[in-house]
Amino acid sequence: MIVFDKVWFSYGLHHVLKDVSFTISENERVAILGESGEGKTTILKLILGLIRPDAGKIIIDGEDISNKSEDELRKVRMKFSIVFQEGALFDSLNVKENVAFCLREYSKLSEDEIDHKVRELLRIVGVEHAIELMPDELSGGMHRRVAIARSLAACEPKMFLYDEATTGLDPVNADIICKLILDLSKNGRGLIIVTHKIFDAVKIAKRFIFLKDGIILFDGDKDDLLHSTIPEIQIYLNEVNFS
Amino acid sequence: MKIKERISELQDFYLLSTRGLLGAVRKPFYFKDMIEQMDYAGAGSFIIIILVSLFIGMALSLQLAAELSSLGLKMYTGKIVGISIIREIGPVAAALVFAGRVGSGMASELGSMILGHQIDSLRVFGVDPIKKLVTPRILSSIVMLPALTIIGDVVSLFGGYYIAVFVSHQSGTFYWSSIRDVLTFENVFAGAAKPFIFGYLIACISCYMGFSTKGGSKGLRTSTTRAVVVSIVMIIVSDFILTRILLYVLGFSV
């Protein structure tokens, strides 16, 4: 379970999150919505302990991670699997080496076993044919799918975190990624997707958190979101032609 | 606010430099990454070091021969070229080339990894970015810069020889015997100790600048430029300090 308790965070003098509080269970499918620069990605980074809050507590499975050391945070991070915006593949490694990275780092598998596992993961995400390609030779959709395969190789996560997983993709590829994200959560594992593409968010999530000017303006389900009378949300839905 | 930021930056730099070096004696060891960095830093800089050193040796020999000829002392060309190259110019020139080529490469590579969230990915996967990325770069610089300096010194001496013998018409045998006379332990040690320090400084500064990249491609440009500029300034400042210390320790009177 993830608990944000009165969390404040700022970049320099700009307050990105102001007294933000929410609780997310590990089997929930949550979309964090908002315009660019509203602190959506910041929330994911705070969950993983990649950055520390200025004030407030972030509690993961009962443990306050706000002041944990990097070594202690490693255990917390293993509970999650994250796909960063645009994949964040290691650009000096090919697809196979990217997916095999964590297997080589932590497992004692032989090279044959790693090869077998990598092919299996790439088959799950549908890009087995790209195994020898370098990241800069991949299309946007393939990039994200390889990133998902790599995150699956990392650990057995309790939750998946996706940062703008479908941004920049054409509708066909975005739909493929949405289906893949849903498939991976079928066994009850929760997810948090950060996006400004509400079309994709409603395909995946059941709960929606809307951020505006550093505060949570809305927290509810799809029907409540679409029928919200909050002016900022109506403007947002109109802007994305979703009302 | 500015002073507080500067102190905070210095503290971060100190931590990165210390942890980067301590990574060499703490598991896990990334030998493959270190070999890859040694290839990039050493073999990749080989030709440029040879070219720069050759022309520095020739220019120095030319200047000295011209000046010493007017005093009737041009037989000392070899001795002065030898001392200058081995003790001072060789290590500094190699370090400046190394900072320009390898330091900028380190800063831009790490900077683009920061901007592309690759460093965050490493941290999420439980890999310490300092051990994985900084330690191999520090070790490869500490090993390869001294090696390149020795090669550069030899090439510079040959450049000086060419000018002394074929332009200034001096005796080649006398030139090499003058060089042999200056190859004392004190002179060689004074020149050989510096590249280890320079290599460590360049790698730490460049990695720190790379890691502190923010603000897209403009930020990457700034951090790369800062890495080279700060490295160059620090090489020259530390060269003076090291020279002062080494002259004192080795018993030279000033």
mmCIF file with all atom_site columns, N, CA and C in Angstrom, chain B residues 50-90:
data_model
loop_
_atom_site.group_PDB
_atom_site.id
_atom_site.type_symbol
_atom_site.label_atom_id
_atom_site.label_alt_id
_atom_site.label_comp_id
_atom_site.label_asym_id
_atom_site.label_entity_id
_atom_site.label_seq_id
_atom_site.pdbx_PDB_ins_code
_atom_site.Cartn_x
_atom_site.Cartn_y
_atom_site.Cartn_z
_atom_site.occupancy
_atom_site.B_iso_or_equiv
_atom_site.pdbx_formal_charge
_atom_site.auth_seq_id
_atom_site.auth_comp_id
_atom_site.auth_asym_id
_atom_site.auth_atom_id
_atom_site.pdbx_PDB_model_num
ATOM 1   N N  . ILE B 1 50 ? 49.882 11.658 -29.415 1.00 0.00 ? 50 ILE B N  1
ATOM 2   C CA . ILE B 1 50 ? 51.122 11.590 -30.190 1.00 0.00 ? 50 ILE B CA 1
ATOM 3   C C  . ILE B 1 50 ? 51.294 12.864 -31.025 1.00 0.00 ? 50 ILE B C  1
ATOM 4   N N  . LEU B 1 51 ? 50.228 13.263 -31.696 1.00 0.00 ? 51 LEU B N  1
ATOM 5   C CA . LEU B 1 51 ? 50.298 14.450 -32.544 1.00 0.00 ? 51 LEU B CA 1
ATOM 6   C C  . LEU B 1 51 ? 50.623 15.701 -31.727 1.00 0.00 ? 51 LEU B C  1
ATOM 7   N N  . VAL B 1 52 ? 49.873 15.897 -30.648 1.00 0.00 ? 52 VAL B N  1
ATOM 8   C CA . VAL B 1 52 ? 50.070 17.094 -29.818 1.00 0.00 ? 52 VAL B CA 1
ATOM 9   C C  . VAL B 1 52 ? 51.477 17.093 -29.220 1.00 0.00 ? 52 VAL B C  1
ATOM 10  N N  . SER B 1 53 ? 51.907 15.947 -28.700 1.00 0.00 ? 53 SER B N  1
ATOM 11  C CA . SER B 1 53 ? 53.222 15.873 -28.038 1.00 0.00 ? 53 SER B CA 1
ATOM 12  C C  . SER B 1 53 ? 54.350 16.123 -29.029 1.00 0.00 ? 53 SER B C  1
ATOM 13  N N  . LEU B 1 54 ? 54.210 15.562 -30.224 1.00 0.00 ? 54 LEU B N  1
ATOM 14  C CA . LEU B 1 54 ? 55.249 15.734 -31.238 1.00 0.00 ? 54 LEU B CA 1
ATOM 15  C C  . LEU B 1 54 ? 55.451 17.213 -31.541 1.00 0.00 ? 54 LEU B C  1
ATOM 16  N N  . PHE B 1 55 ? 54.369 17.915 -31.764 1.00 0.00 ? 55 PHE B N  1
ATOM 17  C CA . PHE B 1 55 ? 54.500 19.325 -32.144 1.00 0.00 ? 55 PHE B CA 1
ATOM 18  C C  . PHE B 1 55 ? 54.900 20.198 -30.957 1.00 0.00 ? 55 PHE B C  1
ATOM 19  N N  . ILE B 1 56 ? 54.497 19.822 -29.766 1.00 0.00 ? 56 ILE B N  1
ATOM 20  C CA . ILE B 1 56 ? 54.952 20.584 -28.582 1.00 0.00 ? 56 ILE B CA 1
ATOM 21  C C  . ILE B 1 56 ? 56.469 20.425 -28.425 1.00 0.00 ? 56 ILE B C  1
ATOM 22  N N  . GLY B 1 57 ? 56.961 19.195 -28.582 1.00 0.00 ? 57 GLY B N  1
ATOM 23  C CA . GLY B 1 57 ? 58.399 18.930 -28.481 1.00 0.00 ? 57 GLY B CA 1
ATOM 24  C C  . GLY B 1 57 ? 59.174 19.711 -29.539 1.00 0.00 ? 57 GLY B C  1
ATOM 25  N N  . MET B 1 58 ? 58.643 19.717 -30.745 1.00 0.00 ? 58 MET B N  1
ATOM 26  C CA . MET B 1 58 ? 59.340 20.421 -31.834 1.00 0.00 ? 58 MET B CA 1
ATOM 27  C C  . MET B 1 58 ? 59.337 21.929 -31.593 1.00 0.00 ? 58 MET B C  1
ATOM 28  N N  . ALA B 1 59 ? 58.176 22.477 -31.186 1.00 0.00 ? 59 ALA B N  1
ATOM 29  C CA . ALA B 1 59 ? 58.076 23.927 -30.961 1.00 0.00 ? 59 ALA B CA 1
ATOM 30  C C  . ALA B 1 59 ? 58.990 24.356 -29.822 1.00 0.00 ? 59 ALA B C  1
ATOM 31  N N  . LEU B 1 60 ? 59.011 23.554 -28.761 1.00 0.00 ? 60 LEU B N  1
ATOM 32  C CA . LEU B 1 60 ? 59.851 23.891 -27.604 1.00 0.00 ? 60 LEU B CA 1
ATOM 33  C C  . LEU B 1 60 ? 61.329 23.880 -27.993 1.00 0.00 ? 60 LEU B C  1
ATOM 34  N N  . SER B 1 61 ? 61.724 22.843 -28.733 1.00 0.00 ? 61 SER B N  1
ATOM 35  C CA . SER B 1 61 ? 63.115 22.714 -29.164 1.00 0.00 ? 61 SER B CA 1
ATOM 36  C C  . SER B 1 61 ? 63.505 23.876 -30.071 1.00 0.00 ? 61 SER B C  1
ATOM 37  N N  . LEU B 1 62 ? 62.582 24.254 -30.946 1.00 0.00 ? 62 LEU B N  1
ATOM 38  C CA . LEU B 1 62 ? 62.827 25.357 -31.879 1.00 0.00 ? 62 LEU B CA 1
ATOM 39  C C  . LEU B 1 62 ? 63.036 26.669 -31.115 1.00 0.00 ? 62 LEU B C  1
ATOM 40  N N  . GLN B 1 63 ? 62.166 26.953 -30.176 1.00 0.00 ? 63 GLN B N  1
ATOM 41  C CA . GLN B 1 63 ? 62.264 28.192 -29.395 1.00 0.00 ? 63 GLN B CA 1
ATOM 42  C C  . GLN B 1 63 ? 63.585 28.227 -28.622 1.00 0.00 ? 63 GLN B C  1
ATOM 43  N N  . LEU B 1 64 ? 63.893 27.103 -27.974 1.00 0.00 ? 64 LEU B N  1
ATOM 44  C CA . LEU B 1 64 ? 65.102 27.072 -27.147 1.00 0.00 ? 64 LEU B CA 1
ATOM 45  C C  . LEU B 1 64 ? 66.356 27.171 -27.997 1.00 0.00 ? 64 LEU B C  1
ATOM 46  N N  . ALA B 1 65 ? 66.375 26.460 -29.118 1.00 0.00 ? 65 ALA B N  1
ATOM 47  C CA . ALA B 1 65 ? 67.551 26.494 -29.990 1.00 0.00 ? 65 ALA B CA 1
ATOM 48  C C  . ALA B 1 65 ? 67.779 27.910 -30.494 1.00 0.00 ? 65 ALA B C  1
ATOM 49  N N  . ALA B 1 66 ? 66.712 28.598 -30.852 1.00 0.00 ? 66 ALA B N  1
ATOM 50  C CA . ALA B 1 66 ? 66.830 29.963 -31.357 1.00 0.00 ? 66 ALA B CA 1
ATOM 51  C C  . ALA B 1 66 ? 67.403 30.889 -30.288 1.00 0.00 ? 66 ALA B C  1
ATOM 52  N N  . GLU B 1 67 ? 66.871 30.779 -29.084 1.00 0.00 ? 67 GLU B N  1
ATOM 53  C CA . GLU B 1 67 ? 67.301 31.664 -28.005 1.00 0.00 ? 67 GLU B CA 1
ATOM 54  C C  . GLU B 1 67 ? 68.715 31.322 -27.529 1.00 0.00 ? 67 GLU B C  1
ATOM 55  N N  . LEU B 1 68 ? 68.950 30.015 -27.374 1.00 0.00 ? 68 LEU B N  1
ATOM 56  C CA . LEU B 1 68 ? 70.264 29.601 -26.850 1.00 0.00 ? 68 LEU B CA 1
ATOM 57  C C  . LEU B 1 68 ? 71.379 29.834 -27.874 1.00 0.00 ? 68 LEU B C  1
ATOM 58  N N  . SER B 1 69 ? 71.057 29.763 -29.164 1.00 0.00 ? 69 SER B N  1
ATOM 59  C CA . SER B 1 69 ? 72.066 30.016 -30.210 1.00 0.00 ? 69 SER B CA 1
ATOM 60  C C  . SER B 1 69 ? 72.628 31.416 -30.072 1.00 0.00 ? 69 SER B C  1
ATOM 61  N N  . SER B 1 70 ? 71.751 32.371 -29.790 1.00 0.00 ? 70 SER B N  1
ATOM 62  C CA . SER B 1 70 ? 72.207 33.766 -29.685 1.00 0.00 ? 70 SER B CA 1
ATOM 63  C C  . SER B 1 70 ? 73.141 33.950 -28.485 1.00 0.00 ? 70 SER B C  1
ATOM 64  N N  . LEU B 1 71 ? 73.042 33.051 -27.527 1.00 0.00 ? 71 LEU B N  1
ATOM 65  C CA . LEU B 1 71 ? 73.917 33.124 -26.348 1.00 0.00 ? 71 LEU B CA 1
ATOM 66  C C  . LEU B 1 71 ? 75.106 32.170 -26.473 1.00 0.00 ? 71 LEU B C  1
ATOM 67  N N  . GLY B 1 72 ? 75.147 31.424 -27.573 1.00 0.00 ? 72 GLY B N  1
ATOM 68  C CA . GLY B 1 72 ? 76.201 30.431 -27.765 1.00 0.00 ? 72 GLY B CA 1
ATOM 69  C C  . GLY B 1 72 ? 76.049 29.223 -26.872 1.00 0.00 ? 72 GLY B C  1
ATOM 70  N N  . LEU B 1 73 ? 74.830 28.926 -26.483 1.00 0.00 ? 73 LEU B N  1
ATOM 71  C CA . LEU B 1 73 ? 74.598 27.819 -25.525 1.00 0.00 ? 73 LEU B CA 1
ATOM 72  C C  . LEU B 1 73 ? 73.657 26.755 -26.090 1.00 0.00 ? 73 LEU B C  1
ATOM 73  N N  . LYS B 1 74 ? 73.604 26.626 -27.419 1.00 0.00 ? 74 LYS B N  1
ATOM 74  C CA . LYS B 1 74 ? 72.564 25.758 -27.967 1.00 0.00 ? 74 LYS B CA 1
ATOM 75  C C  . LYS B 1 74 ? 72.791 24.271 -27.665 1.00 0.00 ? 74 LYS B C  1
ATOM 76  N N  . MET B 1 75 ? 73.992 23.946 -27.175 1.00 0.00 ? 75 MET B N  1
ATOM 77  C CA . MET B 1 75 ? 74.213 22.549 -26.768 1.00 0.00 ? 75 MET B CA 1
ATOM 78  C C  . MET B 1 75 ? 73.349 22.147 -25.565 1.00 0.00 ? 75 MET B C  1
ATOM 79  N N  . TYR B 1 76 ? 72.766 23.149 -24.881 1.00 0.00 ? 76 TYR B N  1
ATOM 80  C CA . TYR B 1 76 ? 71.899 22.848 -23.728 1.00 0.00 ? 76 TYR B CA 1
ATOM 81  C C  . TYR B 1 76 ? 70.437 22.606 -24.124 1.00 0.00 ? 76 TYR B C  1
ATOM 82  N N  . THR B 1 77 ? 70.184 22.662 -25.428 1.00 0.00 ? 77 THR B N  1
ATOM 83  C CA . THR B 1 77 ? 68.798 22.476 -25.891 1.00 0.00 ? 77 THR B CA 1
ATOM 84  C C  . THR B 1 77 ? 68.203 21.163 -25.370 1.00 0.00 ? 77 THR B C  1
ATOM 85  N N  . GLY B 1 78 ? 68.959 20.091 -25.539 1.00 0.00 ? 78 GLY B N  1
ATOM 86  C CA . GLY B 1 78 ? 68.458 18.767 -25.135 1.00 0.00 ? 78 GLY B CA 1
ATOM 87  C C  . GLY B 1 78 ? 68.141 18.712 -23.654 1.00 0.00 ? 78 GLY B C  1
ATOM 88  N N  . LYS B 1 79 ? 69.015 19.285 -22.850 1.00 0.00 ? 79 LYS B N  1
ATOM 89  C CA . LYS B 1 79 ? 68.829 19.229 -21.399 1.00 0.00 ? 79 LYS B CA 1
ATOM 90  C C  . LYS B 1 79 ? 67.564 19.988 -20.979 1.00 0.00 ? 79 LYS B C  1
ATOM 91  N N  . ILE B 1 80 ? 67.398 21.198 -21.536 1.00 0.00 ? 80 ILE B N  1
ATOM 92  C CA . ILE B 1 80 ? 66.243 22.013 -21.129 1.00 0.00 ? 80 ILE B CA 1
ATOM 93  C C  . ILE B 1 80 ? 64.953 21.409 -21.678 1.00 0.00 ? 80 ILE B C  1
ATOM 94  N N  . VAL B 1 81 ? 65.023 20.914 -22.927 1.00 0.00 ? 81 VAL B N  1
ATOM 95  C CA . VAL B 1 81 ? 63.831 20.248 -23.495 1.00 0.00 ? 81 VAL B CA 1
ATOM 96  C C  . VAL B 1 81 ? 63.455 19.059 -22.599 1.00 0.00 ? 81 VAL B C  1
ATOM 97  N N  . GLY B 1 82 ? 64.451 18.271 -22.221 1.00 0.00 ? 82 GLY B N  1
ATOM 98  C CA . GLY B 1 82 ? 64.195 17.075 -21.408 1.00 0.00 ? 82 GLY B CA 1
ATOM 99  C C  . GLY B 1 82 ? 63.534 17.414 -20.082 1.00 0.00 ? 82 GLY B C  1
ATOM 100 N N  . ILE B 1 83 ? 64.140 18.377 -19.365 1.00 0.00 ? 83 ILE B N  1
ATOM 101 C CA . ILE B 1 83 ? 63.579 18.750 -18.049 1.00 0.00 ? 83 ILE B CA 1
ATOM 102 C C  . ILE B 1 83 ? 62.167 19.308 -18.207 1.00 0.00 ? 83 ILE B C  1
ATOM 103 N N  . SER B 1 84 ? 61.995 20.201 -19.194 1.00 0.00 ? 84 SER B N  1
ATOM 104 C CA . SER B 1 84 ? 60.669 20.834 -19.376 1.00 0.00 ? 84 SER B CA 1
ATOM 105 C C  . SER B 1 84 ? 59.605 19.801 -19.696 1.00 0.00 ? 84 SER B C  1
ATOM 106 N N  . ILE B 1 85 ? 59.946 18.893 -20.607 1.00 0.00 ? 85 ILE B N  1
ATOM 107 C CA . ILE B 1 85 ? 58.943 17.907 -21.037 1.00 0.00 ? 85 ILE B CA 1
ATOM 108 C C  . ILE B 1 85 ? 58.633 16.925 -19.906 1.00 0.00 ? 85 ILE B C  1
ATOM 109 N N  . ILE B 1 86 ? 59.675 16.380 -19.311 1.00 0.00 ? 86 ILE B N  1
ATOM 110 C CA . ILE B 1 86 ? 59.449 15.309 -18.323 1.00 0.00 ? 86 ILE B CA 1
ATOM 111 C C  . ILE B 1 86 ? 58.784 15.838 -17.055 1.00 0.00 ? 86 ILE B C  1
ATOM 112 N N  . ARG B 1 87 ? 59.262 16.997 -16.600 1.00 0.00 ? 87 ARG B N  1
ATOM 113 C CA . ARG B 1 87 ? 58.740 17.486 -15.303 1.00 0.00 ? 87 ARG B CA 1
ATOM 114 C C  . ARG B 1 87 ? 57.456 18.291 -15.417 1.00 0.00 ? 87 ARG B C  1
ATOM 115 N N  . GLU B 1 88 ? 57.273 18.990 -16.534 1.00 0.00 ? 88 GLU B N  1
ATOM 116 C CA . GLU B 1 88 ? 56.179 19.957 -16.546 1.00 0.00 ? 88 GLU B CA 1
ATOM 117 C C  . GLU B 1 88 ? 55.246 19.847 -17.760 1.00 0.00 ? 88 GLU B C  1
ATOM 118 N N  . ILE B 1 89 ? 55.805 20.062 -18.940 1.00 0.00 ? 89 ILE B N  1
ATOM 119 C CA . ILE B 1 89 ? 54.936 20.229 -20.115 1.00 0.00 ? 89 ILE B CA 1
ATOM 120 C C  . ILE B 1 89 ? 54.257 18.918 -20.513 1.00 0.00 ? 89 ILE B C  1
ATOM 121 N N  . GLY B 1 90 ? 54.991 17.819 -20.441 1.00 0.00 ? 90 GLY B N  1
ATOM 122 C CA . GLY B 1 90 ? 54.416 16.527 -20.840 1.00 0.00 ? 90 GLY B CA 1
ATOM 123 C C  . GLY B 1 90 ? 53.163 16.171 -20.042 1.00 0.00 ? 90 GLY B C  1
#
